[in-house]
Structure formats: C-alpha cells, structure tokens
XYZ file of C-alpha atoms in Angstrom:
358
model
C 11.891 -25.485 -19.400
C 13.243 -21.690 -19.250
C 11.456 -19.750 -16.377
C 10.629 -17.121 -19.673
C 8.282 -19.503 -21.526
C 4.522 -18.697 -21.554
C 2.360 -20.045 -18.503
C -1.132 -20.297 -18.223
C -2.367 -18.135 -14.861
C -4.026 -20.602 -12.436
C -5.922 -19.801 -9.396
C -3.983 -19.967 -6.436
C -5.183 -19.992 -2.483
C -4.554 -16.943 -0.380
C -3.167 -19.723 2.319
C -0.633 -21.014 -0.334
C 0.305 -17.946 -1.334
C 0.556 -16.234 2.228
C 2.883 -19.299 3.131
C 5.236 -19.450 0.107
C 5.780 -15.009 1.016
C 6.757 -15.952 4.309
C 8.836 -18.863 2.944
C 10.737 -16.695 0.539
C 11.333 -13.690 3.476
C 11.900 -15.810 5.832
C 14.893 -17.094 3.228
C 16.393 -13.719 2.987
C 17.080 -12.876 7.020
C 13.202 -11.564 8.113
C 12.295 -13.207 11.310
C 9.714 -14.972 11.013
C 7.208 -12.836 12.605
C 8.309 -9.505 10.267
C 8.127 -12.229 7.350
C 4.665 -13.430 8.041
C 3.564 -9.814 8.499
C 4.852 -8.571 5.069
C 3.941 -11.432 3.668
C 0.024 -10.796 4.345
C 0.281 -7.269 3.194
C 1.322 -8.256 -0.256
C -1.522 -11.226 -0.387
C -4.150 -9.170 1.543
C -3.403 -6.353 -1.373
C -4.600 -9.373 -3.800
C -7.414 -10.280 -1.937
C -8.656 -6.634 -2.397
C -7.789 -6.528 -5.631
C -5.041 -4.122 -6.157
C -2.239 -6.556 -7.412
C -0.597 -3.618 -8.373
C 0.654 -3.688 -4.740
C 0.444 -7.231 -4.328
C 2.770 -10.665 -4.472
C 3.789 -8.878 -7.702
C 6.064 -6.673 -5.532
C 7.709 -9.579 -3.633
C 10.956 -9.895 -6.117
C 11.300 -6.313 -5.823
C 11.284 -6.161 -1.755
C 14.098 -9.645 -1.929
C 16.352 -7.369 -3.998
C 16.607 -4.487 -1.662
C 16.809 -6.945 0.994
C 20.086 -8.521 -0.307
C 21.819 -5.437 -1.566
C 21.599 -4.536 2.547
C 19.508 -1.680 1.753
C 17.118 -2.561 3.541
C 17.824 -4.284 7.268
C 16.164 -7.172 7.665
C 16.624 -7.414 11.113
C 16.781 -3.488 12.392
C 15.389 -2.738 15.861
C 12.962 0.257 15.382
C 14.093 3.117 17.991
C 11.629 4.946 20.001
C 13.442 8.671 19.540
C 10.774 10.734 21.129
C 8.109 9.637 23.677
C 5.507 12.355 25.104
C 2.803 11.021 25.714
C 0.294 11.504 22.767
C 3.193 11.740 20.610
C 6.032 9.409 19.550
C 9.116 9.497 16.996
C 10.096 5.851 15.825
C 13.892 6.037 13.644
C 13.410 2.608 11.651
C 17.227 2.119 10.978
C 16.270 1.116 7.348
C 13.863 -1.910 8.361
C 10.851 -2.825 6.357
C 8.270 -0.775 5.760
C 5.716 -3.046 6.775
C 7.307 -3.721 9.990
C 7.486 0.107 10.645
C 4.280 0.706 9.818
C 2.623 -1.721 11.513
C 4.774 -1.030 14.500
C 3.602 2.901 14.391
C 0.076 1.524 14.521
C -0.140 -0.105 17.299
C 1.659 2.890 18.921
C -0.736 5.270 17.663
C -3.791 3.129 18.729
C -2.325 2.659 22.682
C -1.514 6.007 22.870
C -4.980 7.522 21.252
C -6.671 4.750 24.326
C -4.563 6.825 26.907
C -4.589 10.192 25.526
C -8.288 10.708 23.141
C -5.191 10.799 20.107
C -2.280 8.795 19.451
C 0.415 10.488 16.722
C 3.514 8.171 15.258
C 6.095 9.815 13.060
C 8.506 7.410 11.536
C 11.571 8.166 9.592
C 14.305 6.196 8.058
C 11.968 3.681 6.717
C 10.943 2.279 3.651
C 8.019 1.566 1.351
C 5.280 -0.344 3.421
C 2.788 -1.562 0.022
C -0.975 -0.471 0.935
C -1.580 1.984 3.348
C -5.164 0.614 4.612
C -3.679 -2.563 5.750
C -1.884 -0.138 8.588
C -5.099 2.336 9.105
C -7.619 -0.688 9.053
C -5.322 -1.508 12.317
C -6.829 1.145 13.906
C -10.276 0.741 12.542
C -10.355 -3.071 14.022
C -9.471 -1.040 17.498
C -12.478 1.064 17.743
C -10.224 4.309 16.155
C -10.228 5.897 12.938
C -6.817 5.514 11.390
C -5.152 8.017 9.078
C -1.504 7.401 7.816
C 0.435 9.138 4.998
C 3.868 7.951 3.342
C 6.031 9.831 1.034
C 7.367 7.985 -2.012
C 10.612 8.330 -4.609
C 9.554 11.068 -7.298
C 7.347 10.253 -9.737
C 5.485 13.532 -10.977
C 6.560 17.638 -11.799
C 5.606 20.310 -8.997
C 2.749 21.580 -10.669
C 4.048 23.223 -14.373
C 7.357 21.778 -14.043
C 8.761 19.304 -16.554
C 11.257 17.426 -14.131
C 10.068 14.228 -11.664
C 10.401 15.546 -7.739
C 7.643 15.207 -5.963
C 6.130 11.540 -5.190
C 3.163 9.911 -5.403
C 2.738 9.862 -1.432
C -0.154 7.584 -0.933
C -2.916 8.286 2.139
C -5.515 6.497 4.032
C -8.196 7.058 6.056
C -10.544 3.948 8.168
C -13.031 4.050 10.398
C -15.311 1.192 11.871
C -19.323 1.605 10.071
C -21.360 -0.375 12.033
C -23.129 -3.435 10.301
C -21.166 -2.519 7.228
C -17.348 -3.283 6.140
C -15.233 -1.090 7.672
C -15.542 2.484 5.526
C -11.431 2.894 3.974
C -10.036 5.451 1.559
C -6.635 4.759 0.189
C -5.073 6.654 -2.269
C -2.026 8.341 -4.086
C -1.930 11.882 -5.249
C -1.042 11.181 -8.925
C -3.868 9.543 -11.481
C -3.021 6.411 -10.931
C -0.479 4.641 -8.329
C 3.006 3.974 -10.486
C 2.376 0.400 -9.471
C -0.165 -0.270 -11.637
C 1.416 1.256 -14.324
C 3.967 -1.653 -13.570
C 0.942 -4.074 -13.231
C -0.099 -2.975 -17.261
C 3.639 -3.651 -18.272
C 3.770 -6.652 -16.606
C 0.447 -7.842 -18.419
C 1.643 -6.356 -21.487
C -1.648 -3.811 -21.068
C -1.456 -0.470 -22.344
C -2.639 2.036 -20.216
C -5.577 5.127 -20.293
C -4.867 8.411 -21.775
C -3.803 11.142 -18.989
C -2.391 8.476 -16.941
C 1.102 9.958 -17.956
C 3.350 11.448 -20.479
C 6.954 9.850 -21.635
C 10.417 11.244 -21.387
C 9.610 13.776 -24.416
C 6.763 15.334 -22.417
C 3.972 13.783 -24.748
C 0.822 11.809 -23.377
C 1.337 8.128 -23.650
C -0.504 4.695 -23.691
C 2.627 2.579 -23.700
C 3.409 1.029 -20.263
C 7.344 1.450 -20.583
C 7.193 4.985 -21.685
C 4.960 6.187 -18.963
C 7.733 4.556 -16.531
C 10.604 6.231 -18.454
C 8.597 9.767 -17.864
C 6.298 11.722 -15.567
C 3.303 10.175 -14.092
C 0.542 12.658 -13.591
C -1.537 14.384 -10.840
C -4.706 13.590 -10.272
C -6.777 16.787 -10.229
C -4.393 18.910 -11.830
C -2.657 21.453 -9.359
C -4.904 19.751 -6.626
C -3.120 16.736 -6.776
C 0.305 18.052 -6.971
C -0.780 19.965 -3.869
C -1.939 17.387 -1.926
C 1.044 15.523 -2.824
C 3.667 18.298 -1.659
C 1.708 18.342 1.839
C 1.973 14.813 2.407
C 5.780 14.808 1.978
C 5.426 17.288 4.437
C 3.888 15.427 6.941
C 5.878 12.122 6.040
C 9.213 13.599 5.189
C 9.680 16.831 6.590
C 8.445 16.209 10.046
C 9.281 13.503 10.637
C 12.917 13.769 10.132
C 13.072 11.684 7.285
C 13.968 11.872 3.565
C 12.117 14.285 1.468
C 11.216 14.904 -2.101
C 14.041 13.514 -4.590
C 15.775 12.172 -1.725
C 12.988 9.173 -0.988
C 13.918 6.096 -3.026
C 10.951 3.241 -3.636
C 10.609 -0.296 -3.706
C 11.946 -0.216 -7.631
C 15.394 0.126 -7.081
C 17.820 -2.164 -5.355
C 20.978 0.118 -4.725
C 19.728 3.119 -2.309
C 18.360 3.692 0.936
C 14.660 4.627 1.100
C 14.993 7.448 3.442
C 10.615 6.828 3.787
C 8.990 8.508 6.143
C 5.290 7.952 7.324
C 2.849 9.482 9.897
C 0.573 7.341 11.182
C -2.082 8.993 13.493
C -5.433 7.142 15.622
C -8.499 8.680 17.110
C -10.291 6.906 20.030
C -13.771 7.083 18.945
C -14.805 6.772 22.158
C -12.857 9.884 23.443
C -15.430 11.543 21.171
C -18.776 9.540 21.595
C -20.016 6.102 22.256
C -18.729 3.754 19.773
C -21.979 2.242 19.535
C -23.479 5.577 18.641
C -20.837 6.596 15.978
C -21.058 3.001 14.075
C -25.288 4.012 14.257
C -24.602 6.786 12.544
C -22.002 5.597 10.172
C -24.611 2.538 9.128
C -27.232 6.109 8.382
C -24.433 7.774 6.219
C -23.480 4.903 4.582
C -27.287 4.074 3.844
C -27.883 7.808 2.750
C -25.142 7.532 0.626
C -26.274 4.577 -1.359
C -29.584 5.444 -1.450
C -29.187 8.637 -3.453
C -30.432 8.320 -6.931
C -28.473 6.918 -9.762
C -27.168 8.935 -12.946
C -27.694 7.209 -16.322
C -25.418 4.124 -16.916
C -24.724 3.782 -13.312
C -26.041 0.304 -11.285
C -25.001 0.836 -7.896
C -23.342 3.638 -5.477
C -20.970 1.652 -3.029
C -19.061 3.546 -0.498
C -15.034 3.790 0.405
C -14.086 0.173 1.286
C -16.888 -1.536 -0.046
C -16.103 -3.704 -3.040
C -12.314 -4.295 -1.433
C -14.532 -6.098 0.884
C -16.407 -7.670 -1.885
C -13.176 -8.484 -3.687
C -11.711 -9.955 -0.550
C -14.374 -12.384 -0.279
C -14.924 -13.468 -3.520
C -10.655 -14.108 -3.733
C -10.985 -16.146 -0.665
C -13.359 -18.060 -2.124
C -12.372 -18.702 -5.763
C -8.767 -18.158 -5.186
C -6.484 -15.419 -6.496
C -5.276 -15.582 -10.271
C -2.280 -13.430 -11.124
C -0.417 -12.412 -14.791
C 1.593 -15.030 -16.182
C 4.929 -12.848 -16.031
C 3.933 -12.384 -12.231
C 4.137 -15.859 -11.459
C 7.006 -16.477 -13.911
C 9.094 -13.852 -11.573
C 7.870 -15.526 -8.305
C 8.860 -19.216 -9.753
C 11.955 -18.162 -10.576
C 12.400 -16.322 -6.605
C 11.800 -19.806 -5.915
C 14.668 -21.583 -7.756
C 16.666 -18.804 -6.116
C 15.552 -19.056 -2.433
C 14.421 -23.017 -2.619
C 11.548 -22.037 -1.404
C 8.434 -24.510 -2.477
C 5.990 -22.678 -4.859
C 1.962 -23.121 -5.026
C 1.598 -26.772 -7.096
C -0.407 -24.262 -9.679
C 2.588 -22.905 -10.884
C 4.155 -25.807 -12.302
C 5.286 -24.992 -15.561
C-alpha cells in the first residue's frame, strides 16, 4: 500500500513513541545518549500539547542530519570560562544537545556564583525552549533561555522576511503547583504550527500572516510562502530584534537572515542561544520563594472571571494538564504526520508503533 494513502490517527504511547525517536536518531549517527535526549524533546512537546514542535519535526531534523549540516557527533567547545560566565562553540551539533548542555552549565555555575550565564553559538534549532529552562526549574533556579531563528517576519513596516521568530522561556519552581513556564515566540503564532495546519490540511486564523503579495491569508501554504506576523505589532518585532541580540549577536553566532531553521536541509544553522539560571537560594530560602509562588499563583486564579470565561490558569498550567492526560490516554497525531514518520521508517528500518500499521 503507498505510504500516501489515507490512515486513520491512532493513539500511540509516549514510551513507543520516545523509543521509535531514539531508534530512528540513533540510525542516522546520534549516540545514543544525544538520540534519547532529542528524542524526548520532540515527544515531551506532544505530551504538552504543542505538536507543532513535536515528533512532527523528526523527518525534518534526519534530513539536515544526512546532508552533514548538522554534526551528529560534534564535541561542544567550552570557548570562554570565567566563572559565572561561559561561551560553548557547538561545531554545528544538535540543538538539543547544545541546549541541554548550556543548561546544566548555567545551573552549576548559578550554585557557585548566585548566576550562571551560557552563550552558545554555532548551533542549531533545539524544538521547545521550556524543555531546557524547566532544567533549571527542576534545580531549584529559575531558567530563562532565548534562541534566534531563520527569518520569518519584516522589521517593523518593512515588506521583506529578516528578522526571526526567536522563541523565549522563562521557569521557575511554584511550590505545591506545576512548575510556573512561559514559552513563547515573538511573531502571532510559532511558524510551526502554521506547518502543523498544513499538515492537517487546517486553515489558519486571520492576522496569523499575509502571503507573498502582502495580503492577509487563511491558507496554510500561502502564509509559508510569505511573512508571518508579530505579535503585538511593533512590540513584537521589538522583542524579536532583542532576542537575536542576545542569541546571535553576543554570542558570536549567526544573526538575522544569516540563521537557517530546522526547514531546510542544505545550510548551516548558524543558531545561537543564551541560556541563563538563577539560584533561588542566592536570593531567599527556596522554601520561602515556592510559599510565595503557591500565594501568587492562588491570587492569580482567584481573581474574578470576565463573561464567557470558566477558569484563569497560570503559565505552565494546562501543559501540565496536557502532559498528564497524554500519558494517560496516549498521544494521537495527524494522519500525514504519521504517514511521514512510517515512511522514516522504511528508510531507517527502524520498527514503528504497531498503531501505525497501514
């Protein structure tokens, strides 16, 4: 039966899916350690529910892996060491890898110094951001890390694609609650799930973006073809522009025009990421600050609701619900999703989830 013919989605394990990743990395030259690691980013991105930057991405990581644009084996280099601060050149290794590897850095250094600070350049796209600052969070720190990303919107009035969408995140342990996690990118939506609505044959909201011609669009394919758009207007553009900054220019990596993303196969990423941890203790008893994180959170929810609205839930909160229902019920993803992944299979021998059988 062609790998193109329609499939029914079927719920899937996180295990089965978490081992068939690894599988399929492990296929293409990642040790296995690197391939386990990227392998739970992309499921753990299910499990919160943003398949836009989930297994879905898988095919598109293997592809830059073979055309040697990405090292599958690089040894991260540690450029600059001082103490509080610390310069990792990723020699075009996996994003994931990198990020993770800044991380732990950051969170060693912010236990000996009150603040740890990782800059890492020649890297590559590393999927969700709070998988890396949730690190931290897990450590007793709050973890911040930024990324710049190819281009995907105008500076602010232009008509031309140049600055990216250069994703953030912020965690931070909250007590009895879920850890309290913001992660997002500068433009009204993250490209990938403009991807995610072409790949479900979904079209997408008004304002999301504009095609080639500079008109507002619905259709999935033209958005991709054109400019995706800030969120907040100039405010997002802004935001944007400083976290290339931090990512790119500091760093010593790739900047602006010159980052490439996960979507293309022949070119260097030239990423950049800073990935920064504060010891909450450095600050105040840990104890004390998750206290008064479980009173913000529970001021927070507590305020009244507007019309319509059922419940206030704070940053992190239903990723933490989402995560828990998916581990329960098992993950379902879009037919042409799992038609790409059955057919990585074919290519890698790798032994897909028994779901998928077509």
């Amino acid at each position: 039966m062609a790998l193109r013919e329609p499939i029914a989605p079927a719920r899937v394990a996180a295990e089965d899916l978490l081992a068939f990743s690894g599988a399929v990395y492990e296929a293409v030259g990642l040790p296995r350690r690197d391939a386990e690691l990227a392998a739970d980013t992309l499921v753990q991105a299910d499990l919160w529910g943003h398949q836009s930057h989930g297994v879905m991405r898988l095919p598109w990581y293997v592809a830059r892996i073979r055309s040697g644009v990405v090292a599958a084996q690089a040894q991260p280099e540690l450029v600059v060491d001082g103490g509080a601060v610390a310069v990792i050149d990723g020699h075009d290794g996996m994003g994931q890898v990198l990020a993770a590897r800044a991380a732990e850095e950051a969170i060693a250094r912010a236990k000996a110094h009150g603040i740890g600070a990782v800059a890492v350049r020649n890297s590559n796209h590393f999927g969700t951001a709070m998988y890396f600052t949730l690190m931290a969070a897990a450590r007793g720190c709050i973890g911040f890390l930024s990324t710049n990303a190819s281009p995907a919107m105008a500076p602010w009035g232009g008509r031309e694609k140049a600055v990216g969408t250069n994703p953030w995140s912020w965690a931070a342990p909250a007590g009895t609650n879920p850890p309290f996690v913001l992660d997002i990118a500068n433009t009204a939506v993250a490209r990938g799930k403009i991807y995610l609505a072409r790949q479900k044959g979904l079209p997408i909201p008004e304002g999301w973006a504009i095609d080639a011609d500079g008109a507002p669009t619905t259709d999935a394919v033209a958005a991709l073809g054109g400019i995706t758009m800030p969120m907040a207007g100039h405010k997002g553009y802004a935001i944007a522009a400083a976290m290339d900054m931090l990512s790119g220019v500091l760093t010593g990596s790739s900047f602006g025009k010159a980052v490439t993303g996960p979507y293309q196969a022949e070119r260097r990423g030239g990423t950049g990421h800073l990935m920064l941890a504060l010891n909450i203790e450095a600050f105040q008893p840990l104890a004390e600050f998750e206290q008064r994180m479980d009173d913000y959170i529970a001021e927070l929810k507590g305020v009244a609701l507007a019309r319509g609205v059922e419940e206030i839930v704070y940053p992190g909160e239903l990723e933490a619900r989402n995560e828990a229902a998916n581990r329960r019920d098992g993950l379902t993803l879009p037919a042409d999703t799992i038609l790409d992944l059955l057919k990585l299979a074919a290519e890698t021998g790798c032994k897909a989830p028994p779901q998928w059988t077509l």
